[in-house]
Amino acid sequence: MRLVRWRAAGSRSSGRLLIILGINALGLVAAIGILLYALTRPLTGIPVEGVTLDGEALLQEQAAAAGRAVRDPAPGLAQSGGGVSPRLADLEGRSVTLADYRGRPIWITFWATYCHACQLEEPDLRRVYASHVGDDLVMLAIDVGEDRAVVRRYVEERRLPWTVLIDVEGSAVGAYGAIGTPTHYFVDRQGIIRSRAFGALAQDEMEAHLAGIE
């Protein structure tokens, strides 16, 4: 699922212009006024996949409202109160649950191969991940449901070093309320969400979030 921008439900049709051209000269001034109004008035909208929201503040507001809150039990990771553990698949197609990772600090990132923001933050992800090799930290990059072959090829081509899982059924996306990519959750050893972030993070921001769960 990608963050979306509200866009016009219908394009501004050339039919409006054709109507204007059919009006006689006596009504030309009025016709021009009508046309200008039609072209400049606010439009109602529908969500269109693949375009970012106009305002970063609006994006953050909507993502925060939809997502699991800080101090909530993390679905599948909390010892109690986290509900049923979302079922995922690894790159070999084997079934995996988040419960398999309980008891360790977890950094969950919802992402997709087509997500430009995910690609932008990837160099910082690599640096931060490398600096924590040997720690007990688990980084789970959960793809939002793309075809396994597509995800596997992407991971192999880029040699991503962290654990990549696929949310085949959308259960993790639904449980965490992730409405866009990248979405980050930082979960402590008790399975409690200690912080979260929406959109690409810089290296210092990643480290600040991790400090709260290690």
Coordinates of N, CA and C in Angstrom, one line a residue:
M1 N 0.9 -1.2 0.0 CA 0.0 0.0 0.0 C 0.9 1.2 0.0
R2 N 0.6 2.2 -0.9 CA 1.4 3.4 -0.9 C 0.6 4.6 -0.3
L3 N 1.3 5.6 0.2 CA 0.6 6.8 0.7 C 0.1 7.5 -0.6
V4 N -1.1 8.1 -0.5 CA -1.7 8.6 -1.7 C -2.1 10.1 -1.4
R5 N -2.3 10.8 -2.5 CA -2.8 12.1 -2.5 C -4.3 12.2 -3.0
W6 N -5.1 13.0 -2.5 CA -6.4 13.1 -3.0 C -6.4 13.9 -4.3
R7 N -6.9 13.3 -5.3 CA -6.9 13.9 -6.6 C -8.3 13.9 -7.2
A8 N -8.5 14.7 -8.3 CA -9.9 14.9 -8.8 C -10.5 13.5 -9.2
A9 N -11.8 13.4 -8.9 CA -12.5 12.2 -9.2 C -12.6 12.0 -10.7
G10 N -12.7 13.1 -11.4 CA -12.8 13.1 -12.9 C -11.9 14.2 -13.5
S11 N -11.2 13.9 -14.6 CA -10.4 15.0 -15.2 C -11.3 16.1 -15.7
R12 N -10.6 17.2 -16.0 CA -11.4 18.4 -16.5 C -11.6 18.1 -18.0
S13 N -12.8 17.8 -18.4 CA -13.1 17.2 -19.7 C -13.0 18.3 -20.8
S14 N -12.6 17.9 -21.9 CA -12.6 18.8 -23.1 C -14.0 19.1 -23.5
G15 N -14.9 18.3 -23.0 CA -16.3 18.5 -23.4 C -16.8 19.9 -23.0
R16 N -16.3 20.4 -21.8 CA -16.6 21.7 -21.4 C -16.2 22.8 -22.4
L17 N -15.1 22.6 -23.0 CA -14.6 23.5 -24.0 C -15.5 23.5 -25.3
L18 N -15.9 22.3 -25.6 CA -16.7 22.1 -26.8 C -18.1 22.8 -26.6
I19 N -18.6 22.8 -25.4 CA -19.8 23.5 -25.1 C -19.6 25.0 -25.3
I20 N -18.5 25.5 -24.8 CA -18.2 26.9 -24.9 C -18.2 27.3 -26.4
L21 N -17.5 26.5 -27.2 CA -17.4 26.9 -28.6 C -18.7 26.9 -29.3
G22 N -19.7 26.3 -28.8 CA -21.0 26.2 -29.5 C -21.9 27.4 -29.1
I23 N -21.4 28.3 -28.2 CA -22.2 29.4 -27.8 C -21.9 30.6 -28.7
N24 N -23.0 31.4 -29.0 CA -22.8 32.5 -30.0 C -22.0 33.6 -29.4
A25 N -21.6 34.6 -30.2 CA -20.7 35.6 -29.7 C -21.3 36.5 -28.6
L26 N -22.7 36.6 -28.6 CA -23.3 37.5 -27.6 C -23.1 36.9 -26.2
G27 N -22.9 35.6 -26.1 CA -22.7 35.0 -24.8 C -21.3 34.7 -24.5
L28 N -20.3 35.2 -25.3 CA -18.9 34.8 -25.1 C -18.3 35.2 -23.8
V29 N -18.6 36.4 -23.3 CA -18.1 36.9 -22.1 C -18.5 36.0 -20.9
A30 N -19.9 35.7 -20.9 CA -20.4 34.9 -19.9 C -19.8 33.5 -19.9
A31 N -19.6 33.0 -21.2 CA -19.1 31.7 -21.4 C -17.7 31.6 -20.8
I32 N -16.9 32.6 -21.1 CA -15.5 32.6 -20.6 C -15.5 32.6 -19.1
G33 N -16.4 33.4 -18.5 CA -16.5 33.4 -17.0 C -16.8 32.0 -16.5
I34 N -17.7 31.3 -17.1 CA -18.1 30.0 -16.7 C -16.9 29.0 -16.8
L35 N -16.2 29.1 -17.9 CA -15.1 28.2 -18.1 C -14.0 28.5 -17.1
L36 N -13.7 29.7 -16.8 CA -12.7 30.0 -15.7 C -13.1 29.4 -14.4
Y37 N -14.4 29.6 -14.1 CA -14.9 29.0 -12.8 C -14.7 27.5 -12.8
A38 N -15.1 26.9 -13.9 CA -15.0 25.4 -14.0 C -13.5 24.9 -13.8
L39 N -12.6 25.7 -14.4 CA -11.2 25.3 -14.3 C -10.5 25.6 -13.0
T40 N -11.1 26.5 -12.2 CA -10.4 26.9 -11.0 C -11.1 26.5 -9.7
R41 N -12.3 26.0 -9.8 CA -13.0 25.7 -8.5 C -12.4 24.5 -7.9
P42 N -12.5 24.4 -6.5 CA -12.0 23.2 -5.8 C -12.7 21.9 -6.3
L43 N -11.9 20.8 -6.4 CA -12.5 19.6 -6.9 C -12.6 18.6 -5.7
T44 N -13.7 17.8 -5.8 CA -13.8 16.6 -4.9 C -12.8 15.6 -5.4
G45 N -12.4 14.7 -4.5 CA -11.4 13.8 -4.9 C -11.6 12.3 -4.5
I46 N -10.8 11.4 -5.0 CA -10.8 10.1 -4.7 C -9.3 9.7 -4.5
P47 N -9.0 8.7 -3.7 CA -7.6 8.4 -3.5 C -7.0 7.7 -4.8
V48 N -5.9 8.2 -5.2 CA -5.2 7.6 -6.4 C -3.9 7.0 -5.9
E49 N -3.7 5.8 -6.3 CA -2.5 5.1 -5.8 C -1.2 5.6 -6.5
G50 N -0.2 5.7 -5.7 CA 1.1 6.0 -6.2 C 1.6 7.5 -6.2
V51 N 0.7 8.4 -5.7 CA 1.2 9.8 -5.6 C 1.2 10.2 -4.1
T52 N 2.2 11.0 -3.8 CA 2.3 11.4 -2.4 C 1.3 12.5 -2.0
L53 N 1.0 12.6 -0.8 CA 0.1 13.7 -0.3 C 0.8 15.0 -0.5
D54 N -0.1 16.0 -0.7 CA 0.4 17.4 -0.9 C 1.2 17.9 0.3
G55 N 0.7 17.7 1.5 CA 1.4 18.2 2.7 C 2.0 17.1 3.5
E56 N 3.2 17.3 3.9 CA 3.9 16.4 4.8 C 3.1 16.3 6.2
A57 N 2.6 17.4 6.6 CA 1.9 17.4 7.9 C 0.6 16.5 7.8
L58 N -0.1 16.6 6.6 CA -1.3 15.8 6.5 C -0.9 14.3 6.4
L59 N 0.2 14.0 5.7 CA 0.7 12.6 5.6 C 0.9 12.1 7.0
Q60 N 1.7 12.8 7.8 CA 2.0 12.4 9.2 C 0.7 12.2 10.0
E61 N -0.2 13.1 9.9 CA -1.4 13.1 10.7 C -2.2 11.9 10.4
Q62 N -2.4 11.6 9.1 CA -3.2 10.4 8.7 C -2.5 9.1 9.1
A63 N -1.2 9.0 8.9 CA -0.5 7.8 9.2 C -0.5 7.6 10.8
A64 N -0.3 8.6 11.5 CA -0.4 8.5 13.0 C -1.7 8.1 13.5
A65 N -2.8 8.6 12.9 CA -4.1 8.2 13.3 C -4.4 6.8 13.0
A66 N -3.9 6.3 11.9 CA -4.2 4.9 11.5 C -3.4 3.9 12.2
G67 N -2.1 4.2 12.6 CA -1.2 3.3 13.1 C -1.3 3.0 14.6
R68 N -0.7 1.9 15.0 CA -0.7 1.5 16.4 C 0.1 2.6 17.2
A69 N -0.4 2.9 18.4 CA 0.2 4.0 19.2 C 1.4 3.5 20.0
V70 N 2.2 4.5 20.3 CA 3.4 4.3 21.2 C 2.8 3.8 22.6
R71 N 3.5 2.8 23.2 CA 3.1 2.2 24.4 C 2.0 1.1 24.2
D72 N 1.5 0.9 23.0 CA 0.6 -0.2 22.7 C 1.3 -1.5 22.7
P73 N 0.7 -2.6 23.1 CA 1.3 -3.9 22.8 C 1.5 -4.1 21.3
A74 N 2.6 -4.6 20.9 CA 2.9 -4.8 19.5 C 2.2 -6.1 19.0
P75 N 1.4 -6.1 18.0 CA 0.8 -7.3 17.5 C 1.8 -8.4 17.2
G76 N 1.5 -9.5 17.8 CA 2.4 -10.7 17.6 C 3.7 -10.7 18.4
L77 N 4.0 -9.6 19.0 CA 5.3 -9.6 19.8 C 5.1 -9.4 21.3
A78 N 4.0 -8.8 21.7 CA 3.7 -8.7 23.1 C 3.3 -10.0 23.8
Q79 N 3.7 -10.2 25.0 CA 3.4 -11.4 25.7 C 1.9 -11.5 26.0
S80 N 1.2 -10.4 26.1 CA -0.2 -10.4 26.3 C -0.8 -9.1 25.7
G81 N -2.0 -9.1 25.2 CA -2.6 -7.9 24.6 C -2.3 -7.6 23.2
G82 N -1.5 -8.4 22.6 CA -1.0 -8.1 21.2 C -1.9 -8.8 20.2
G83 N -2.9 -9.6 20.6 CA -3.7 -10.2 19.6 C -3.1 -11.4 18.9
V84 N -3.7 -11.9 17.9 CA -3.2 -13.0 17.1 C -1.9 -12.5 16.3
S85 N -0.9 -13.4 16.3 CA 0.3 -13.0 15.6 C 0.1 -13.0 14.1
P86 N 0.4 -11.9 13.4 CA 0.3 -11.9 12.0 C 1.2 -13.0 11.3
R87 N 0.6 -13.6 10.3 CA 1.3 -14.7 9.6 C 2.0 -14.1 8.3
L88 N 3.3 -14.4 8.2 CA 4.1 -13.8 7.1 C 4.7 -15.0 6.3
A89 N 5.5 -14.7 5.3 CA 6.2 -15.7 4.6 C 7.7 -15.1 4.4
D90 N 8.6 -16.1 4.4 CA 10.0 -15.7 4.1 C 10.2 -15.7 2.6
L91 N 11.4 -15.5 2.2 CA 11.7 -15.4 0.7 C 11.7 -16.8 0.1
E92 N 11.6 -17.9 0.9 CA 11.5 -19.2 0.3 C 10.1 -19.7 0.3
G93 N 9.2 -18.8 0.9 CA 7.7 -19.2 0.9 C 7.3 -19.9 2.2
R94 N 8.2 -20.0 3.1 CA 7.9 -20.7 4.4 C 7.1 -19.8 5.3
S95 N 6.2 -20.3 6.0 CA 5.3 -19.5 6.9 C 6.1 -19.1 8.1
V96 N 5.9 -17.8 8.5 CA 6.6 -17.2 9.7 C 5.6 -16.4 10.4
T97 N 5.7 -16.3 11.7 CA 4.9 -15.4 12.5 C 5.8 -14.4 13.3
L98 N 5.3 -13.3 13.6 CA 6.0 -12.3 14.4 C 6.4 -12.9 15.8
A99 N 5.5 -13.8 16.3 CA 5.8 -14.4 17.6 C 7.1 -15.2 17.6
D100 N 7.6 -15.6 16.5 CA 8.9 -16.2 16.4 C 10.1 -15.3 16.9
Y101 N 9.8 -14.0 17.0 CA 10.9 -13.1 17.3 C 10.7 -12.4 18.7
R102 N 9.8 -13.0 19.5 CA 9.5 -12.4 20.8 C 10.7 -12.4 21.7
G103 N 10.8 -11.4 22.6 CA 11.8 -11.4 23.6 C 13.1 -10.7 23.2
R104 N 13.1 -10.1 22.0 CA 14.2 -9.3 21.5 C 13.8 -8.0 21.1
P105 N 14.7 -7.0 21.1 CA 14.3 -5.7 20.5 C 14.1 -5.8 19.0
I106 N 13.0 -5.3 18.5 CA 12.6 -5.5 17.1 C 12.4 -4.1 16.5
W107 N 13.0 -4.0 15.3 CA 12.7 -2.8 14.4 C 12.0 -3.3 13.2
I108 N 10.7 -2.9 13.1 CA 9.9 -3.3 12.0 C 9.8 -2.2 11.0
T109 N 10.1 -2.5 9.8 CA 9.9 -1.5 8.7 C 9.0 -2.1 7.6
F110 N 7.9 -1.4 7.4 CA 7.0 -1.8 6.3 C 7.5 -1.1 5.0
W111 N 7.7 -1.9 4.0 CA 8.3 -1.3 2.8 C 7.8 -2.0 1.5
A112 N 8.3 -1.6 0.4 CA 7.9 -2.2 -0.9 C 9.1 -1.9 -1.9
T113 N 9.2 -2.8 -2.9 CA 10.3 -2.6 -3.9 C 10.1 -1.3 -4.7
Y114 N 8.8 -0.9 -4.9 CA 8.5 0.3 -5.7 C 8.6 1.6 -4.9
C115 N 8.8 1.5 -3.6 CA 8.8 2.6 -2.8 C 10.1 3.5 -2.9
H116 N 9.9 4.7 -3.5 CA 11.1 5.5 -3.7 C 11.7 6.0 -2.4
A117 N 10.9 6.3 -1.4 CA 11.4 6.8 -0.1 C 12.1 5.7 0.6
C118 N 11.7 4.4 0.4 CA 12.4 3.3 1.0 C 13.8 3.2 0.4
Q119 N 13.9 3.4 -0.9 CA 15.2 3.4 -1.6 C 16.1 4.5 -1.1
L120 N 15.5 5.7 -0.9 CA 16.3 6.8 -0.4 C 17.0 6.6 1.0
E121 N 16.2 5.9 1.9 CA 16.8 5.7 3.2 C 17.6 4.4 3.3
E122 N 17.7 3.6 2.2 CA 18.4 2.4 2.3 C 19.9 2.5 2.6
P123 N 20.6 3.5 2.1 CA 22.0 3.6 2.6 C 22.2 3.8 4.1
D124 N 21.3 4.6 4.6 CA 21.4 4.8 6.1 C 21.0 3.6 6.8
L125 N 20.0 2.9 6.3 CA 19.6 1.6 6.9 C 20.8 0.6 6.9
R126 N 21.5 0.6 5.9 CA 22.7 -0.3 5.8 C 23.7 0.1 6.9
R127 N 24.0 1.4 7.0 CA 25.0 1.8 8.0 C 24.6 1.5 9.4
V128 N 23.3 1.8 9.7 CA 22.8 1.5 11.0 C 22.8 0.0 11.3
Y129 N 22.3 -0.7 10.4 CA 22.3 -2.2 10.6 C 23.7 -2.7 10.8
A130 N 24.7 -2.3 10.0 CA 26.0 -2.7 10.2 C 26.6 -2.4 11.6
S131 N 26.2 -1.2 12.1 CA 26.7 -0.8 13.4 C 26.1 -1.6 14.5
H132 N 25.1 -2.4 14.3 CA 24.4 -3.1 15.3 C 24.6 -4.6 15.1
V133 N 25.4 -5.0 14.1 CA 25.6 -6.5 14.0 C 26.3 -7.0 15.2
G134 N 25.8 -8.1 15.8 CA 26.3 -8.6 17.0 C 25.5 -8.2 18.2
D135 N 24.6 -7.2 18.0 CA 23.7 -6.9 19.1 C 22.5 -7.9 19.0
D136 N 21.6 -7.8 20.0 CA 20.5 -8.7 20.0 C 19.3 -8.1 19.1
L137 N 19.6 -7.0 18.5 CA 18.5 -6.3 17.7 C 18.1 -7.2 16.5
V138 N 16.8 -7.2 16.2 CA 16.3 -7.9 15.0 C 15.6 -6.8 14.2
M139 N 16.0 -6.7 12.9 CA 15.4 -5.8 12.0 C 14.6 -6.7 11.0
L140 N 13.3 -6.4 11.0 CA 12.3 -7.1 10.1 C 11.8 -6.1 9.1
A141 N 12.2 -6.3 7.8 CA 11.6 -5.5 6.7 C 10.5 -6.3 6.1
I142 N 9.3 -5.8 6.4 CA 8.1 -6.5 6.0 C 7.5 -5.9 4.7
D143 N 7.7 -6.6 3.6 CA 7.1 -6.2 2.3 C 5.6 -6.2 2.4
V144 N 4.9 -5.3 1.8 CA 3.5 -5.1 2.0 C 2.6 -6.0 1.1
G145 N 3.2 -7.1 0.5 CA 2.4 -8.1 -0.2 C 2.6 -8.2 -1.6
E146 N 3.8 -7.8 -2.1 CA 4.2 -8.0 -3.5 C 4.5 -9.5 -3.8
D147 N 4.5 -9.8 -5.1 CA 4.9 -11.2 -5.5 C 6.2 -11.6 -4.9
R148 N 6.3 -12.8 -4.4 CA 7.5 -13.3 -3.7 C 8.7 -13.2 -4.7
A149 N 8.5 -13.6 -6.0 CA 9.7 -13.6 -6.9 C 10.2 -12.2 -7.1
V150 N 9.3 -11.2 -7.1 CA 9.7 -9.8 -7.3 C 10.6 -9.3 -6.1
V151 N 10.1 -9.7 -4.9 CA 10.8 -9.3 -3.7 C 12.1 -10.0 -3.6
R152 N 12.1 -11.3 -3.9 CA 13.4 -12.0 -3.8 C 14.4 -11.5 -4.7
R153 N 14.0 -11.2 -6.0 CA 15.0 -10.7 -7.0 C 15.5 -9.3 -6.5
Y154 N 14.7 -8.5 -6.0 CA 15.1 -7.2 -5.5 C 16.1 -7.3 -4.3
V155 N 15.8 -8.2 -3.4 CA 16.7 -8.4 -2.2 C 18.0 -9.0 -2.7
E156 N 18.0 -9.9 -3.6 CA 19.3 -10.5 -4.1 C 20.1 -9.5 -4.9
E157 N 19.5 -8.7 -5.7 CA 20.2 -7.8 -6.5 C 20.9 -6.7 -5.7
R158 N 20.2 -6.3 -4.6 CA 20.7 -5.3 -3.8 C 21.5 -5.8 -2.6
R159 N 21.4 -7.1 -2.4 CA 22.1 -7.8 -1.3 C 21.7 -7.2 0.0
L160 N 20.4 -7.1 0.3 CA 20.0 -6.6 1.5 C 20.3 -7.5 2.7
P161 N 21.0 -7.1 3.7 CA 21.5 -8.0 4.8 C 20.5 -8.3 5.9
W162 N 19.4 -7.6 6.0 CA 18.5 -7.8 7.1 C 17.4 -8.8 6.7
T163 N 16.6 -9.2 7.7 CA 15.6 -10.2 7.5 C 14.4 -9.6 6.7
V164 N 14.0 -10.2 5.6 CA 12.9 -9.7 4.8 C 11.8 -10.7 4.8
L165 N 10.6 -10.2 5.1 CA 9.4 -11.1 5.2 C 8.4 -10.4 4.3
I166 N 7.4 -11.2 3.9 CA 6.3 -10.8 3.0 C 5.0 -10.9 3.7
D167 N 4.2 -9.9 3.7 CA 2.9 -9.9 4.3 C 1.9 -10.3 3.2
V168 N 1.9 -11.6 2.9 CA 1.1 -12.2 1.8 C -0.4 -11.9 2.0
E169 N -0.9 -12.0 3.2 CA -2.3 -11.9 3.5 C -2.7 -10.5 4.0
G170 N -1.7 -9.6 4.2 CA -2.0 -8.3 4.7 C -2.3 -8.2 6.2
S171 N -2.0 -9.3 6.9 CA -2.4 -9.3 8.3 C -1.5 -8.4 9.1
A172 N -0.2 -8.3 8.8 CA 0.6 -7.4 9.6 C 0.3 -6.0 9.3
V173 N 0.1 -5.6 8.0 CA -0.3 -4.3 7.7 C -1.6 -3.9 8.4
G174 N -2.5 -4.8 8.4 CA -3.8 -4.5 9.1 C -3.6 -4.4 10.6
A175 N -2.8 -5.3 11.2 CA -2.6 -5.3 12.7 C -1.9 -4.0 13.1
Y176 N -1.0 -3.5 12.3 CA -0.2 -2.3 12.7 C -0.8 -1.0 12.2
G177 N -1.8 -1.1 11.3 CA -2.4 0.0 10.7 C -1.5 0.8 9.8
A178 N -0.6 0.1 9.1 CA 0.4 0.8 8.2 C -0.3 1.2 6.9
I179 N -0.4 2.6 6.7 CA -1.1 3.0 5.5 C -0.1 3.5 4.4
G180 N 1.2 3.4 4.6 CA 2.1 3.8 3.6 C 3.5 3.2 3.9
T181 N 4.4 3.4 3.0 CA 5.8 2.9 3.1 C 6.7 4.1 2.9
P182 N 7.8 4.1 3.6 CA 8.1 3.2 4.8 C 7.4 3.7 6.1
T183 N 7.0 2.7 6.8 CA 6.5 2.9 8.2 C 7.3 2.1 9.2
H184 N 7.8 2.7 10.2 CA 8.7 2.1 11.2 C 8.1 2.0 12.5
Y185 N 8.3 0.8 13.2 CA 7.9 0.6 14.6 C 9.1 0.0 15.3
F186 N 9.3 0.5 16.5 CA 10.4 0.1 17.3 C 9.9 -0.5 18.6
V187 N 10.1 -1.8 18.8 CA 9.5 -2.6 19.8 C 10.5 -3.1 20.8
D188 N 10.2 -3.0 22.1 CA 11.2 -3.4 23.1 C 11.0 -4.9 23.4
R189 N 11.9 -5.5 24.3 CA 11.9 -6.9 24.6 C 10.6 -7.4 25.1
Q190 N 9.8 -6.6 25.7 CA 8.5 -7.0 26.3 C 7.4 -6.9 25.3
G191 N 7.7 -6.5 24.1 CA 6.7 -6.4 23.0 C 5.9 -5.2 23.0
I192 N 6.4 -4.1 23.6 CA 5.7 -2.8 23.7 C 6.3 -1.9 22.7
I193 N 5.5 -1.2 21.9 CA 5.9 -0.2 21.0 C 6.4 1.0 21.7
R194 N 7.7 1.3 21.5 CA 8.3 2.5 22.2 C 8.4 3.7 21.4
S195 N 8.5 3.6 20.1 CA 8.4 4.7 19.2 C 8.0 4.2 17.8
R196 N 7.7 5.2 16.9 CA 7.3 4.9 15.5 C 7.6 6.1 14.7
A197 N 7.7 5.8 13.4 CA 8.0 6.9 12.4 C 7.4 6.6 11.1
F198 N 7.0 7.6 10.4 CA 6.3 7.5 9.1 C 7.1 8.2 8.0
G199 N 7.6 7.5 7.0 CA 8.4 8.1 6.0 C 9.9 7.8 6.2
A200 N 10.7 8.2 5.3 CA 12.1 7.9 5.3 C 12.8 8.6 6.5
L201 N 13.7 7.8 7.1 CA 14.5 8.3 8.3 C 16.0 8.5 7.9
A202 N 16.6 9.5 8.6 CA 18.0 9.7 8.4 C 18.7 8.8 9.5
Q203 N 20.0 8.7 9.3 CA 20.8 7.8 10.2 C 20.7 8.2 11.7
D204 N 20.8 9.5 12.0 CA 20.7 9.9 13.4 C 19.3 9.6 14.0
E205 N 18.3 9.8 13.1 CA 16.9 9.5 13.6 C 16.8 8.0 13.9
M206 N 17.3 7.2 13.1 CA 17.2 5.7 13.3 C 17.9 5.4 14.6
E207 N 19.1 5.9 14.8 CA 19.8 5.6 16.1 C 19.1 6.1 17.3
A208 N 18.4 7.2 17.2 CA 17.7 7.8 18.3 C 16.5 6.8 18.7
H209 N 15.8 6.3 17.7 CA 14.7 5.4 17.9 C 15.2 4.1 18.5
L210 N 16.3 3.6 18.0 CA 16.9 2.3 18.5 C 17.3 2.5 20.0
A211 N 17.8 3.6 20.4 CA 18.3 3.8 21.7 C 17.1 3.6 22.7
G212 N 15.9 3.7 22.3 CA 14.8 3.5 23.2 C 14.3 2.1 23.4
I213 N 14.9 1.1 22.6 CA 14.5 -0.3 22.8 C 15.6 -1.2 23.1
E214 N 16.9 -0.7 23.1 CA 18.0 -1.6 23.4 C 18.5 -1.6 24.8

